[in-house]
PDB file of C-alpha atoms in Angstrom:
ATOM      1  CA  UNK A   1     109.648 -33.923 248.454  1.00 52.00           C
ATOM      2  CA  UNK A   2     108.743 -34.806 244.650  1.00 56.00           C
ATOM      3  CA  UNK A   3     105.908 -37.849 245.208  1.00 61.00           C
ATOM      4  CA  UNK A   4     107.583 -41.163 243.106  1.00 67.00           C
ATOM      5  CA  UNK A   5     105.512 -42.770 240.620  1.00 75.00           C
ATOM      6  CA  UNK A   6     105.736 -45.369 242.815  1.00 90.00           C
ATOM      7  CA  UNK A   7     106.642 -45.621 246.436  1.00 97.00           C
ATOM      8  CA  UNK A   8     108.366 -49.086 247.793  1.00 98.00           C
ATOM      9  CA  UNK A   9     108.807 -49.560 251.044  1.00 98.00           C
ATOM     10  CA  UNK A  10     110.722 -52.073 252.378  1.00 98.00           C
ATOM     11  CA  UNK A  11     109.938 -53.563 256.178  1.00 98.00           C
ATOM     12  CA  UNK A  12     112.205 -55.710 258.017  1.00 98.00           C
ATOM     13  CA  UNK A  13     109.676 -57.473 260.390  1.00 97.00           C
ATOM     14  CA  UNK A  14     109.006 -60.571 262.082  1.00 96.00           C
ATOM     15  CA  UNK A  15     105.463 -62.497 260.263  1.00 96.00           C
ATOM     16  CA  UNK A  16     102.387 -62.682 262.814  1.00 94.00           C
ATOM     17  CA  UNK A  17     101.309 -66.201 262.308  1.00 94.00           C
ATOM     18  CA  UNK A  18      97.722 -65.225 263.006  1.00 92.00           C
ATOM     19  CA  UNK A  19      97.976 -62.699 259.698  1.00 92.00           C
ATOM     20  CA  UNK A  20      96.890 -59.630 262.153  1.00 91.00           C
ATOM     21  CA  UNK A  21     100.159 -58.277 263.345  1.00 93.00           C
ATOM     22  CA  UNK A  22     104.134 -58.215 261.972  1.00 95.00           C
ATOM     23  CA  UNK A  23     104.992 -58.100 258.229  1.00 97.00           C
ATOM     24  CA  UNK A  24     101.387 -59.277 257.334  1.00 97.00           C
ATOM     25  CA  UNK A  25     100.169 -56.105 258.781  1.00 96.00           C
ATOM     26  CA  UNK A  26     103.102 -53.978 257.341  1.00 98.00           C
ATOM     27  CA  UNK A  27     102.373 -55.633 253.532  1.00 98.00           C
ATOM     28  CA  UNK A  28      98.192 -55.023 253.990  1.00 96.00           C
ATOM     29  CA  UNK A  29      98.942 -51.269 255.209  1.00 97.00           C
ATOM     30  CA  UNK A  30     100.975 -50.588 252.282  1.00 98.00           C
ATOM     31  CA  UNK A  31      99.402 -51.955 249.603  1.00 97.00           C
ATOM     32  CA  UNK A  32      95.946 -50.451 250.770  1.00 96.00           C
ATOM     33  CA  UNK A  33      97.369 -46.597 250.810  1.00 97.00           C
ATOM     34  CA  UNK A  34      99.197 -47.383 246.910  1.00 96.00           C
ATOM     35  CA  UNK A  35     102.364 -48.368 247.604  1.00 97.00           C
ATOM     36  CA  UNK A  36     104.392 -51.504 247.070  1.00 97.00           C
ATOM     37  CA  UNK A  37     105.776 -53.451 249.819  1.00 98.00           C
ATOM     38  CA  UNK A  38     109.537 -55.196 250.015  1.00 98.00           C
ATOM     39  CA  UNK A  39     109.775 -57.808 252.861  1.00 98.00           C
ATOM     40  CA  UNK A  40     112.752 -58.864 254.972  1.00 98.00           C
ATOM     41  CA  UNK A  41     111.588 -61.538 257.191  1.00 98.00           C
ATOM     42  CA  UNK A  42     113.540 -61.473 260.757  1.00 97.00           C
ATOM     43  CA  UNK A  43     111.214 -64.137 262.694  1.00 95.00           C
ATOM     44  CA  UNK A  44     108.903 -66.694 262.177  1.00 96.00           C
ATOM     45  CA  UNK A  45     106.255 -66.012 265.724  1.00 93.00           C
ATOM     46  CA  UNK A  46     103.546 -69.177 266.426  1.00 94.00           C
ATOM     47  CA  UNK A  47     100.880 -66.932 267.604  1.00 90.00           C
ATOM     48  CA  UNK A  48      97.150 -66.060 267.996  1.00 88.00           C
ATOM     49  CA  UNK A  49      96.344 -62.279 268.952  1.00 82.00           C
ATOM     50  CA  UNK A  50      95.725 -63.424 272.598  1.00 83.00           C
ATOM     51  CA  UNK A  51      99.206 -64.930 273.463  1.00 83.00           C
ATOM     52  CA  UNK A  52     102.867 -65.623 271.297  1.00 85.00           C
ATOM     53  CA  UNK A  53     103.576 -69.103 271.640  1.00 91.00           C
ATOM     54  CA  UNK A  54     106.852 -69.567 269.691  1.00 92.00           C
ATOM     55  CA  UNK A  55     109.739 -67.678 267.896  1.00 90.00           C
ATOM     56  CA  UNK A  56     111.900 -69.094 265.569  1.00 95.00           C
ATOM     57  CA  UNK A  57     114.363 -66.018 264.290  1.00 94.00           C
ATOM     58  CA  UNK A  58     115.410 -66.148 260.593  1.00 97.00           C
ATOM     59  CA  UNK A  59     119.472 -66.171 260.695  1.00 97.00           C
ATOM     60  CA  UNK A  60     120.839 -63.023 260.760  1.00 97.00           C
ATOM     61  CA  UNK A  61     123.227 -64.111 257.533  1.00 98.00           C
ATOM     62  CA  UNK A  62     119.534 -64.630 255.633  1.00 98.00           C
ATOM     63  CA  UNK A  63     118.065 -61.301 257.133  1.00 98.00           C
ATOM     64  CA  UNK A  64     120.887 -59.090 255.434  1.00 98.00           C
ATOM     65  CA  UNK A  65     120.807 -61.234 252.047  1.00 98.00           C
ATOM     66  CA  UNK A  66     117.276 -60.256 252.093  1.00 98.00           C
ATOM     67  CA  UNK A  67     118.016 -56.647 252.929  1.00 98.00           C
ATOM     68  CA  UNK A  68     120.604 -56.198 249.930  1.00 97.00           C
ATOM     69  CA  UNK A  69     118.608 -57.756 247.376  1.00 97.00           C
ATOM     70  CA  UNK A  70     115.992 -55.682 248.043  1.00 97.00           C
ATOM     71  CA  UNK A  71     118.276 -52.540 248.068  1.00 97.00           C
ATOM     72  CA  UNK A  72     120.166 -53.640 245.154  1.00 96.00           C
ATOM     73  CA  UNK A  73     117.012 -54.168 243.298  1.00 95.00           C
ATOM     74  CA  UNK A  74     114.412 -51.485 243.302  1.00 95.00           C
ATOM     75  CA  UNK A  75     114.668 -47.560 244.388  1.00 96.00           C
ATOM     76  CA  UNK A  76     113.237 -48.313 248.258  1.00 98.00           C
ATOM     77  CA  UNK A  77     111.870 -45.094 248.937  1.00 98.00           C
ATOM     78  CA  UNK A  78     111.578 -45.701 252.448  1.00 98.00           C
ATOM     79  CA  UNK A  79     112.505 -48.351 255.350  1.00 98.00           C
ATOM     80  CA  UNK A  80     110.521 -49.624 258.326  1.00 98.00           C
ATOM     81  CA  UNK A  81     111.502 -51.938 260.781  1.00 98.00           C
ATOM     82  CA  UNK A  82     109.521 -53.817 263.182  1.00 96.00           C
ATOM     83  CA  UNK A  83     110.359 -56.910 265.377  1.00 93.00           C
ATOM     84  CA  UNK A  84     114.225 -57.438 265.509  1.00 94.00           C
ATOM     85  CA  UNK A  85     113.839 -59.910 268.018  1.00 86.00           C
ATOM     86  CA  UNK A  86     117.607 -60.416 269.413  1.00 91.00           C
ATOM     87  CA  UNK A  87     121.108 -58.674 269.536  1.00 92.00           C
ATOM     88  CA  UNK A  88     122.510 -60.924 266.940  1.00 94.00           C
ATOM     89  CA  UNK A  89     119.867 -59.402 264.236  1.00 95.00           C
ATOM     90  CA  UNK A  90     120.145 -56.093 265.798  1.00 94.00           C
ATOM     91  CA  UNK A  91     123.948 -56.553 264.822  1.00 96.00           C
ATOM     92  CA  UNK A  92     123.575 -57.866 261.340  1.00 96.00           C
ATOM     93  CA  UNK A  93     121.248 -54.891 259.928  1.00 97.00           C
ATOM     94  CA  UNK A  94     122.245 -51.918 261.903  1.00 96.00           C
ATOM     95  CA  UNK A  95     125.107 -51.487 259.471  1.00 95.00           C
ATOM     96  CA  UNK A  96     123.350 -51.846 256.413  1.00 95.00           C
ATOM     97  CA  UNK A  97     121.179 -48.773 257.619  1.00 95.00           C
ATOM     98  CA  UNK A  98     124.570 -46.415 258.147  1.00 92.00           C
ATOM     99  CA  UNK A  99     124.513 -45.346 253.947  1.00 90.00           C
ATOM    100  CA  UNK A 100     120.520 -45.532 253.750  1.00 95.00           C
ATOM    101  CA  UNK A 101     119.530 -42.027 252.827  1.00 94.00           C
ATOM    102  CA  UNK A 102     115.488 -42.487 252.108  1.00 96.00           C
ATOM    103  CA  UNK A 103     113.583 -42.019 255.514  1.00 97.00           C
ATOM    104  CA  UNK A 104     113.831 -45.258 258.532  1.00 98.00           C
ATOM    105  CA  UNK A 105     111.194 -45.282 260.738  1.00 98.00           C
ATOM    106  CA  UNK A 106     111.609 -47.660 263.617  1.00 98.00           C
ATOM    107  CA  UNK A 107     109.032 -49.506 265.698  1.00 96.00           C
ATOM    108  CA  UNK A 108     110.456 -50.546 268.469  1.00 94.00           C
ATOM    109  CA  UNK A 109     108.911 -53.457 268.968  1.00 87.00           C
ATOM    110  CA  UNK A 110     109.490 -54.882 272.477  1.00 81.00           C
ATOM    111  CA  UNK A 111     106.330 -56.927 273.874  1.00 67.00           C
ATOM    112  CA  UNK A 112     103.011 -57.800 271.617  1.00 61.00           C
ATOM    113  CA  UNK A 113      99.709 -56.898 272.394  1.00 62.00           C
ATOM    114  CA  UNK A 114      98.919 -60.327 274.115  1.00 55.00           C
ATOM    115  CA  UNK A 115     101.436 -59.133 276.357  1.00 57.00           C
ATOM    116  CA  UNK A 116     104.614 -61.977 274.690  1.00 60.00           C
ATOM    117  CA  UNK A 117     107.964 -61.155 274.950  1.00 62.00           C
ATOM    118  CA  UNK A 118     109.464 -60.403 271.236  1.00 67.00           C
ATOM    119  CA  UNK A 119     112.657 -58.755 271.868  1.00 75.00           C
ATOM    120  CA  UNK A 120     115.290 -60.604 273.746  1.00 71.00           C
ATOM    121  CA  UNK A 121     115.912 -58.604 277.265  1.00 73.00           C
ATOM    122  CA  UNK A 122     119.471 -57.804 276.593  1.00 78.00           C
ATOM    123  CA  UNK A 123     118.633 -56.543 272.749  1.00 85.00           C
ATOM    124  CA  UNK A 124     117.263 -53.021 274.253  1.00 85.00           C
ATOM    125  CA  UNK A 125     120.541 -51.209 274.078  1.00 87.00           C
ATOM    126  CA  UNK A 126     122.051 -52.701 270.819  1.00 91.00           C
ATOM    127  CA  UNK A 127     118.430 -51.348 269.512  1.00 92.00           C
ATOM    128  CA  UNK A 128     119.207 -47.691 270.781  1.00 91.00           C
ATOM    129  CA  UNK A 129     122.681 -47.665 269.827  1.00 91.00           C
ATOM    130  CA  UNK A 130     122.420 -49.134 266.251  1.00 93.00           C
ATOM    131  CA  UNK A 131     119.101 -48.647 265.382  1.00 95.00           C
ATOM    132  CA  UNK A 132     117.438 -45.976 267.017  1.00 94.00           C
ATOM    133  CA  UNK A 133     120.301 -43.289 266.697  1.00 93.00           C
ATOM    134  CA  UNK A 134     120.199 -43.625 262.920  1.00 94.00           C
ATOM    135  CA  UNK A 135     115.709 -43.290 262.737  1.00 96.00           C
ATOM    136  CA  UNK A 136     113.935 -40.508 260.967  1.00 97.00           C
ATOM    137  CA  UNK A 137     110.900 -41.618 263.222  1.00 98.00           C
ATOM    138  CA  UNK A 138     110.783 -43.708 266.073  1.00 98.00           C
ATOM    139  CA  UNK A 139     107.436 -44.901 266.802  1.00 97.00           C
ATOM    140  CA  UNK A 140     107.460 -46.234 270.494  1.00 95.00           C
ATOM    141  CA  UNK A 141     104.039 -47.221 272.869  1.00 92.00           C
ATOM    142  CA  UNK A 142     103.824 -45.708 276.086  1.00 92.00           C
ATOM    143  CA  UNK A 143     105.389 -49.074 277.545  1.00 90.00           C
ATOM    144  CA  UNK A 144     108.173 -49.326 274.889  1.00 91.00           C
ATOM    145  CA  UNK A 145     108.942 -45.690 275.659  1.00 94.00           C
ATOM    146  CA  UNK A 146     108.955 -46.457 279.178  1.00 92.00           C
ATOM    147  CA  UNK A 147     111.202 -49.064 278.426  1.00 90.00           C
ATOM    148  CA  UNK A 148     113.827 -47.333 276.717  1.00 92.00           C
ATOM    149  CA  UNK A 149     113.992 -44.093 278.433  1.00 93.00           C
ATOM    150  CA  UNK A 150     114.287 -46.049 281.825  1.00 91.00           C
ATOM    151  CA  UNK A 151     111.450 -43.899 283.250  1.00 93.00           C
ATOM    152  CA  UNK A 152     108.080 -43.749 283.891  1.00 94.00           C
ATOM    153  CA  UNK A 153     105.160 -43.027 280.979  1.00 94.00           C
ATOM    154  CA  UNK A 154     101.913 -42.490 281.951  1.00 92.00           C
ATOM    155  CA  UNK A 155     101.429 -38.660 280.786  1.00 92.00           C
ATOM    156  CA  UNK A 156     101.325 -36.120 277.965  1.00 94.00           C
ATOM    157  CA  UNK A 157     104.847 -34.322 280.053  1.00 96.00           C
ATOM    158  CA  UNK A 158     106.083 -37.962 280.823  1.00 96.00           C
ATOM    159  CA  UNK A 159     105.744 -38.851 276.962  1.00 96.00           C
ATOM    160  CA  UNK A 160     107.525 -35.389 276.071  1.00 97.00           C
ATOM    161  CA  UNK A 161     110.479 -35.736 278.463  1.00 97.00           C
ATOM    162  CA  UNK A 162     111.038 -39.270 277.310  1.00 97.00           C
ATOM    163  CA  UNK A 163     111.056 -38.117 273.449  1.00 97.00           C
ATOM    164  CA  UNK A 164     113.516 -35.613 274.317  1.00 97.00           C
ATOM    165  CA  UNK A 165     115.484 -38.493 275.675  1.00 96.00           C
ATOM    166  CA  UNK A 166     115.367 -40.689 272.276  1.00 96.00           C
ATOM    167  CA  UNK A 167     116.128 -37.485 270.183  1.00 97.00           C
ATOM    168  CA  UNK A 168     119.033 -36.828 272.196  1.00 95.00           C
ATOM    169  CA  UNK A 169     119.973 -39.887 271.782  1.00 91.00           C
ATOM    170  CA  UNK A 170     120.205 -39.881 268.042  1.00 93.00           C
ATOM    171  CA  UNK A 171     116.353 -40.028 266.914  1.00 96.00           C
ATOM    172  CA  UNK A 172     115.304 -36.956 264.392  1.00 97.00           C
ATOM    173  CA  UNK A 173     111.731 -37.416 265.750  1.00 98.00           C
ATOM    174  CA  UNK A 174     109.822 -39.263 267.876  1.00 98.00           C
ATOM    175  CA  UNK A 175     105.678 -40.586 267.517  1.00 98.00           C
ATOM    176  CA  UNK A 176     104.367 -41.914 271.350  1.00 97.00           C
ATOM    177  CA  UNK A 177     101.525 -43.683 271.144  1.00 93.00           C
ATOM    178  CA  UNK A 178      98.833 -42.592 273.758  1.00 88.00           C
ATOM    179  CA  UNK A 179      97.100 -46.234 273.420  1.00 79.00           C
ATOM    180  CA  UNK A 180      97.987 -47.693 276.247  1.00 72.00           C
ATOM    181  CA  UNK A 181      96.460 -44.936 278.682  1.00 66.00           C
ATOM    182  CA  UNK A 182      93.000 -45.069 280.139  1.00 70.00           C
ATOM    183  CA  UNK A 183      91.278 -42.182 279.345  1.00 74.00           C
ATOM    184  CA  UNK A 184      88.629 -41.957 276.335  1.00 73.00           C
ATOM    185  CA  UNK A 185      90.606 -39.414 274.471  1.00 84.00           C
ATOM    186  CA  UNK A 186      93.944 -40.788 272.832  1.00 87.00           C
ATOM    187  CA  UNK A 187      96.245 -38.569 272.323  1.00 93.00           C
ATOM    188  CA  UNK A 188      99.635 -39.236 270.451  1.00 95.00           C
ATOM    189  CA  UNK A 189     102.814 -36.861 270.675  1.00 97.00           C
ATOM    190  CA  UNK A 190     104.992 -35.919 267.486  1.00 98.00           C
ATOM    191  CA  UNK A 191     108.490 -34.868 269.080  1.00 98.00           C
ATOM    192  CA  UNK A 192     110.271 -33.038 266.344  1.00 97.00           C
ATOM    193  CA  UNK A 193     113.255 -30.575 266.481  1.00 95.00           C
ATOM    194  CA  UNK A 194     110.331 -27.603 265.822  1.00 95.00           C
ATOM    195  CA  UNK A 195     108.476 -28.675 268.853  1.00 97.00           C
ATOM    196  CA  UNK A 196     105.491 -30.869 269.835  1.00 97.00           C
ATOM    197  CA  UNK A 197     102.678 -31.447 268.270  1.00 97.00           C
ATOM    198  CA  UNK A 198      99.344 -33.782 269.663  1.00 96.00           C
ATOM    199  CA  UNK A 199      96.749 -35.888 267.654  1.00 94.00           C
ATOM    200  CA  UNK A 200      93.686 -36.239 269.608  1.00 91.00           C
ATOM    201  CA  UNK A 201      91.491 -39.260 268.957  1.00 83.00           C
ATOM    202  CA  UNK A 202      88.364 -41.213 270.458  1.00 80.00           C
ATOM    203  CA  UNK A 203      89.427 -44.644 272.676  1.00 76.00           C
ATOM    204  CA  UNK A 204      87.050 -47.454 270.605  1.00 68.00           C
ATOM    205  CA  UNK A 205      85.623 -49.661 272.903  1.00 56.00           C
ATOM    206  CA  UNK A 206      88.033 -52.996 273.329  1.00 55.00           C
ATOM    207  CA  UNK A 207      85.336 -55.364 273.543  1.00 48.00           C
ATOM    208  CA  UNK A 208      84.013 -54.327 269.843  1.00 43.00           C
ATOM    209  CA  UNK A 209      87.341 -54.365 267.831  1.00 44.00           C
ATOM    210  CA  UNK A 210      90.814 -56.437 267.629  1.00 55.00           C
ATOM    211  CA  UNK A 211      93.626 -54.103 268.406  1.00 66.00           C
ATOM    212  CA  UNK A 212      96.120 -56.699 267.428  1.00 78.00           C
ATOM    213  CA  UNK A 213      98.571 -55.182 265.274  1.00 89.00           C
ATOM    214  CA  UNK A 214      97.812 -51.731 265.448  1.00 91.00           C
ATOM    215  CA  UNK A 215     101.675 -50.362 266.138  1.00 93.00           C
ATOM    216  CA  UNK A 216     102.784 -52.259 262.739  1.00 95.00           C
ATOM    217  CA  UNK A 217      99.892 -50.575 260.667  1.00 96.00           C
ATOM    218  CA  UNK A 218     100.742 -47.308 261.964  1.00 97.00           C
ATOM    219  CA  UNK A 219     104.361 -47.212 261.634  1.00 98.00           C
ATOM    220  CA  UNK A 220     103.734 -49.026 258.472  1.00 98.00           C
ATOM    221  CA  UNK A 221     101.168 -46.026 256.670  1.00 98.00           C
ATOM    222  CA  UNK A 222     104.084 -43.694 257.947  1.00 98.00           C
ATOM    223  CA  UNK A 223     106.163 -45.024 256.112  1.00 98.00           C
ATOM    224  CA  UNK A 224     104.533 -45.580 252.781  1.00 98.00           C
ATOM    225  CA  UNK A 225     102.715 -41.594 253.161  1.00 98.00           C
ATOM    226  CA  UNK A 226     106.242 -40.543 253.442  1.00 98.00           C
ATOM    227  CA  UNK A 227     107.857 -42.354 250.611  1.00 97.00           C
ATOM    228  CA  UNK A 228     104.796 -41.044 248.723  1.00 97.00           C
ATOM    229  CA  UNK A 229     105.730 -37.414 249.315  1.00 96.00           C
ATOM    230  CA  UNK A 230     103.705 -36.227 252.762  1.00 97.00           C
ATOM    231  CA  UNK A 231     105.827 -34.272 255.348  1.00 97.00           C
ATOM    232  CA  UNK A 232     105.682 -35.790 258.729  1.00 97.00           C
ATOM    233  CA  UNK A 233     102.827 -34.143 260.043  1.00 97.00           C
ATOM    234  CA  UNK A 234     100.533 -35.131 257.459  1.00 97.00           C
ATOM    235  CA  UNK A 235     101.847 -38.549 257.385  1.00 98.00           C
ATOM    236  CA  UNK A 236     101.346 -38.963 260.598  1.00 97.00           C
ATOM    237  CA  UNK A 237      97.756 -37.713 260.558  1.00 96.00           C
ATOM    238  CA  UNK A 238      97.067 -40.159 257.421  1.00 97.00           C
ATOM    239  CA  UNK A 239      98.279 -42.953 259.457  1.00 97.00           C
ATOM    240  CA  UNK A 240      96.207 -42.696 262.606  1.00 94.00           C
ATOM    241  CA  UNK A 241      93.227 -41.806 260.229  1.00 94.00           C
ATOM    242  CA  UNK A 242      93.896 -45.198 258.433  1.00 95.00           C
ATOM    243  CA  UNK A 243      94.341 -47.053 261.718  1.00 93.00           C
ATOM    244  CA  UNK A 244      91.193 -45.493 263.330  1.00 89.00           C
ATOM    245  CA  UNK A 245      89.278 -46.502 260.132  1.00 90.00           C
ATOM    246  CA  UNK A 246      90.224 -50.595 260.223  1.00 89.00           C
ATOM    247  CA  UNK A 247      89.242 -50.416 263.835  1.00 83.00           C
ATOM    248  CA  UNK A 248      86.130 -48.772 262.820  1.00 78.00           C
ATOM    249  CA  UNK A 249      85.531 -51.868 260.774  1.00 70.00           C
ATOM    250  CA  UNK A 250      86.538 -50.364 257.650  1.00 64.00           C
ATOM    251  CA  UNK A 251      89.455 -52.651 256.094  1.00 54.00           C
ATOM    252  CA  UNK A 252      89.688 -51.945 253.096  1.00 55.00           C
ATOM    253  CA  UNK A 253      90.938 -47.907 253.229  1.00 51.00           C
ATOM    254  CA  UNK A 254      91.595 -46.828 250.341  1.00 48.00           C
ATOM    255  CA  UNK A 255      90.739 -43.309 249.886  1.00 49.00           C
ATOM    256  CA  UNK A 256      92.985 -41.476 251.669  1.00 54.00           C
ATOM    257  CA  UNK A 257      95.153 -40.353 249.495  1.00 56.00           C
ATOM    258  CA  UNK A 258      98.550 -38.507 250.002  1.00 56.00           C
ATOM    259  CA  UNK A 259      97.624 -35.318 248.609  1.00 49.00           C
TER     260      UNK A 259
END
């Protein structure tokens, strides 16, 4: 793919009161590996990284406005969406994504960090079915994998039978995130129609960092390395070196580039 002078990504998120997670995340991300970052707001959340105490969702009617203007006014290079929060959005912006032909990566964001509930429980298959079947890149947690695969995810098999499930379902590739395991190697599976391949990482110690937010930034640097150009192996590995560096305590990434 020929690299754009400039790569715009536009995310269609829910905004993280507390600034760490949702579209603030998505915005920081993109900005900080060069690219420029068009918002759709689906949900206003009340919440701290330790608990969600409120959602007010954005009316669906508003959410696609937002979505055309941004389509109708720049060259988005690629899409990202994060918390959808209910059917009725689910509804309103699957079909807008049936003529998108730049790459859609999908979080499928289900339950925050603090453990809050952020998609409504009988959103999951409207998500699959209007969503999911139409993603370049679905980007699920062990849990959220768990969740939509209506199966267990605890290993490396488990997390490549239940990408086999989403691509079968309509996915073109699938990213599990090994974060929620307990061992102190991570290790996150790229499902792709060539195969599998692992990235193996060091578990930082909980105590030390804020892993608020972490799912958004990755999905989010995914997104932007592939509008820039990057296939998505190499996207993929710029992503979880970006994410490993703000845990590190290094926020302000900036040089890696996309090649």
């Amino acid at each position: 793919m020929t690299r754009p002078e400039q790569a715009y990504v536009l995310t269609i998120a829910g905004s993280d009161s507390s600034g760490g997670a949702g579209i603030q995340a998505d915005i920081k991300t993109i900005h900080a590996l060069g690219g420029h970052a068009a918002t759709a707001l689906t949900a206003l959340t009340a919440q701290s990284a330790k608990a969600v105490y409120d959602i007010f969702e954005v009316p669906p009617a508003f959410i696609v406005r937002q979505i055309e203007i941004a389509l109708a006014d720049m060259t988005i290079h690629a899409i990202k969406t994060g918390m959808l929060a209910s059917r009725r959005v689910i509804e309103a912006v699957g079909p807008l994504l049936d003529d998108y032909t730049g790459a859609l990566i999908v979080d499928p964001v289900m339950v925050a960090t603090s453990g809050g509930q952020l998609l409504e429980n009988d959103a999951c298959s409207a998500l699959q079915s209007l969503i999911i079947r139409q993603a370049n890149l679905v980007t699920p947690n062990m849990p959220e994998a768990a969740l939509l695969t209506n199966r267990s995810v605890e290993t490396v098999d488990d997390m490549k039978f239940a990408a086999d499930i989403l691509m079968r379902d309509g996915a073109k590739s699938v990213l599990i995130k090994g974060g929620h395991g307990t061992d102190p190697l991570i290790i996150d599976l790229l499902a792709t129609e060539n195969g599998f391949e692992t990235f193996e990482h060091p578990r930082l110690a909980k105590e030390n960092i804020e892993l608020h937010g972490t799912g958004c930034m990755l999905a989010s640097a995914i997104a932007i390395s592939l509008a820039q150009g990057l296939d998505l192996s190499a996207a993929s590995k710029r992503a979880i070196a970006y994410v490993q560096g703000v845990l590190g305590g290094n926020d302000k990434v900036t040089d890696i580039k996309a090649g």
